[in-house]
Amino acid sequence: MSTAAIATEPVALWEAGATLGEGVLWDADRGHVWFVDIKGRRLHRCAPDGSDRRSWDAPGQISFAVRASDASLVVSLDDGLYRFDDATGTYSPFVKVEADLPGNRFNDGHVDPAGRLWFGSMDDSEAEPTGVLYRFDGRQVARMDEGYVITNGPAVSPDGRTLYHTDTLDKRVYAFDLAPDGSLSNRRPFAGITDGGHPDGMAIDAEGYVWIAVFGGWRIERRDPAGNKVGEVRFPCANITKLAFAGDDLRTVYATSARKGLSPEELAAQPLAGALFTFRAEVAGLPHHVLRLQE
């Protein structure tokens, strides 16, 4: 399937020059787009058209942001989850996770339809399998899977019964059965990336198809529920990291990219690397859910 069959051509909305852009979030209630620069330690926010830009320094490697049921913005930093106050620019400790593993950092996060946060850790040197997939149910954190060097892209199917998770270095996306109580079972291969690059962040559309950002692959792939590639969106830079469906009809897509790992010659040839991109998709995505906090 051609690129034009599933989306318009991506346009650079904000040439942020992110070293490692990630964690893009559509904040529908406030009409904001959030994203982070993990290695640049910055949190960014803009209006849907790219205007009204704000950026804040972070006191560590910040990898994702989600809205919580108390209206706070919850982000990950080096030693766990924090609440961020955009009025004051302050980060307040919320839940400590892996505070005893300074060689690890967090990477990608996703809130499922039940309001549970799924997020992964990884070896910051990208060498040892110290990464863990976690579930935070609003009260406590649980280890759900482990043995990853780089975890990525938790995402959940429209019916809430399948969780997808990426083993980036293995170039493979896995699927799990997700039970109503939040337990996982039946881990199985869903899709392998064979056309160049490594699978990164994901999002799922209303038809249950999985959109996979490919780091080093110049593209986002669309996979059907059986894992077959049915289309792609090409970008003017190699490292595409994460996407989010947004807008009133959930057909406006925002995607982050990265300058990390590119040589001076590659950077010169890819001046838009590190930008926040946008394009229009032929099919709508799923709404972003809110992290349900419990007493």
PDB file of N, CA and C in Angstrom, residues 104 122-131 147-150 169:
ATOM      1  N   ASN A 104      19.901   2.393  34.977  1.00  0.00           N
ATOM      2  CA  ASN A 104      18.678   2.296  34.182  1.00  0.00           C
ATOM      3  C   ASN A 104      18.008   3.654  34.038  1.00  0.00           C
ATOM      4  N   MET A 122      14.950   0.647  31.031  1.00  0.00           N
ATOM      5  CA  MET A 122      15.970   0.122  30.120  1.00  0.00           C
ATOM      6  C   MET A 122      17.360   0.483  30.626  1.00  0.00           C
ATOM      7  N   ASP A 123      18.344  -0.245  30.136  1.00  0.00           N
ATOM      8  CA  ASP A 123      19.738   0.066  30.424  1.00  0.00           C
ATOM      9  C   ASP A 123      20.118   1.323  29.638  1.00  0.00           C
ATOM     10  N   ASP A 124      20.541   2.360  30.357  1.00  0.00           N
ATOM     11  CA  ASP A 124      20.845   3.628  29.692  1.00  0.00           C
ATOM     12  C   ASP A 124      22.012   3.498  28.717  1.00  0.00           C
ATOM     13  N   SER A 125      22.873   2.508  28.920  1.00  0.00           N
ATOM     14  CA  SER A 125      23.978   2.287  27.990  1.00  0.00           C
ATOM     15  C   SER A 125      23.574   1.390  26.828  1.00  0.00           C
ATOM     16  N   GLU A 126      22.330   0.895  26.852  1.00  0.00           N
ATOM     17  CA  GLU A 126      21.751   0.090  25.769  1.00  0.00           C
ATOM     18  C   GLU A 126      22.552  -1.184  25.514  1.00  0.00           C
ATOM     19  N   ALA A 127      22.988  -1.841  26.616  1.00  0.00           N
ATOM     20  CA  ALA A 127      23.805  -3.039  26.478  1.00  0.00           C
ATOM     21  C   ALA A 127      23.303  -4.222  27.294  1.00  0.00           C
ATOM     22  N   GLU A 128      22.784  -3.981  28.510  1.00  0.00           N
ATOM     23  CA  GLU A 128      22.416  -5.070  29.407  1.00  0.00           C
ATOM     24  C   GLU A 128      20.894  -5.243  29.476  1.00  0.00           C
ATOM     25  N   PRO A 129      20.425  -6.504  29.626  1.00  0.00           N
ATOM     26  CA  PRO A 129      18.976  -6.759  29.660  1.00  0.00           C
ATOM     27  C   PRO A 129      18.366  -6.489  31.034  1.00  0.00           C
ATOM     28  N   THR A 130      18.505  -5.267  31.512  1.00  0.00           N
ATOM     29  CA  THR A 130      18.007  -4.888  32.833  1.00  0.00           C
ATOM     30  C   THR A 130      16.636  -4.205  32.768  1.00  0.00           C
ATOM     31  N   GLY A 131      16.072  -4.110  31.571  1.00  0.00           N
ATOM     32  CA  GLY A 131      14.799  -3.415  31.400  1.00  0.00           C
ATOM     33  C   GLY A 131      13.609  -4.247  31.849  1.00  0.00           C
ATOM     34  N   GLY A 147      13.828  -8.606  31.217  1.00  0.00           N
ATOM     35  CA  GLY A 147      14.829  -9.144  30.317  1.00  0.00           C
ATOM     36  C   GLY A 147      15.029  -8.334  29.050  1.00  0.00           C
ATOM     37  N   TYR A 148      14.628  -7.076  29.057  1.00  0.00           N
ATOM     38  CA  TYR A 148      14.769  -6.206  27.891  1.00  0.00           C
ATOM     39  C   TYR A 148      16.005  -5.313  28.022  1.00  0.00           C
ATOM     40  N   VAL A 149      16.685  -5.065  26.912  1.00  0.00           N
ATOM     41  CA  VAL A 149      17.716  -4.042  26.891  1.00  0.00           C
ATOM     42  C   VAL A 149      17.064  -2.680  26.696  1.00  0.00           C
ATOM     43  N   ILE A 150      16.174  -2.571  25.693  1.00  0.00           N
ATOM     44  CA  ILE A 150      15.420  -1.339  25.444  1.00  0.00           C
ATOM     45  C   ILE A 150      13.945  -1.701  25.339  1.00  0.00           C
ATOM     46  N   LEU A 169      15.893  -3.789  20.538  1.00  0.00           N
ATOM     47  CA  LEU A 169      17.118  -4.350  19.990  1.00  0.00           C
ATOM     48  C   LEU A 169      16.888  -5.670  19.272  1.00  0.00           C
TER      49      LEU A 169
END
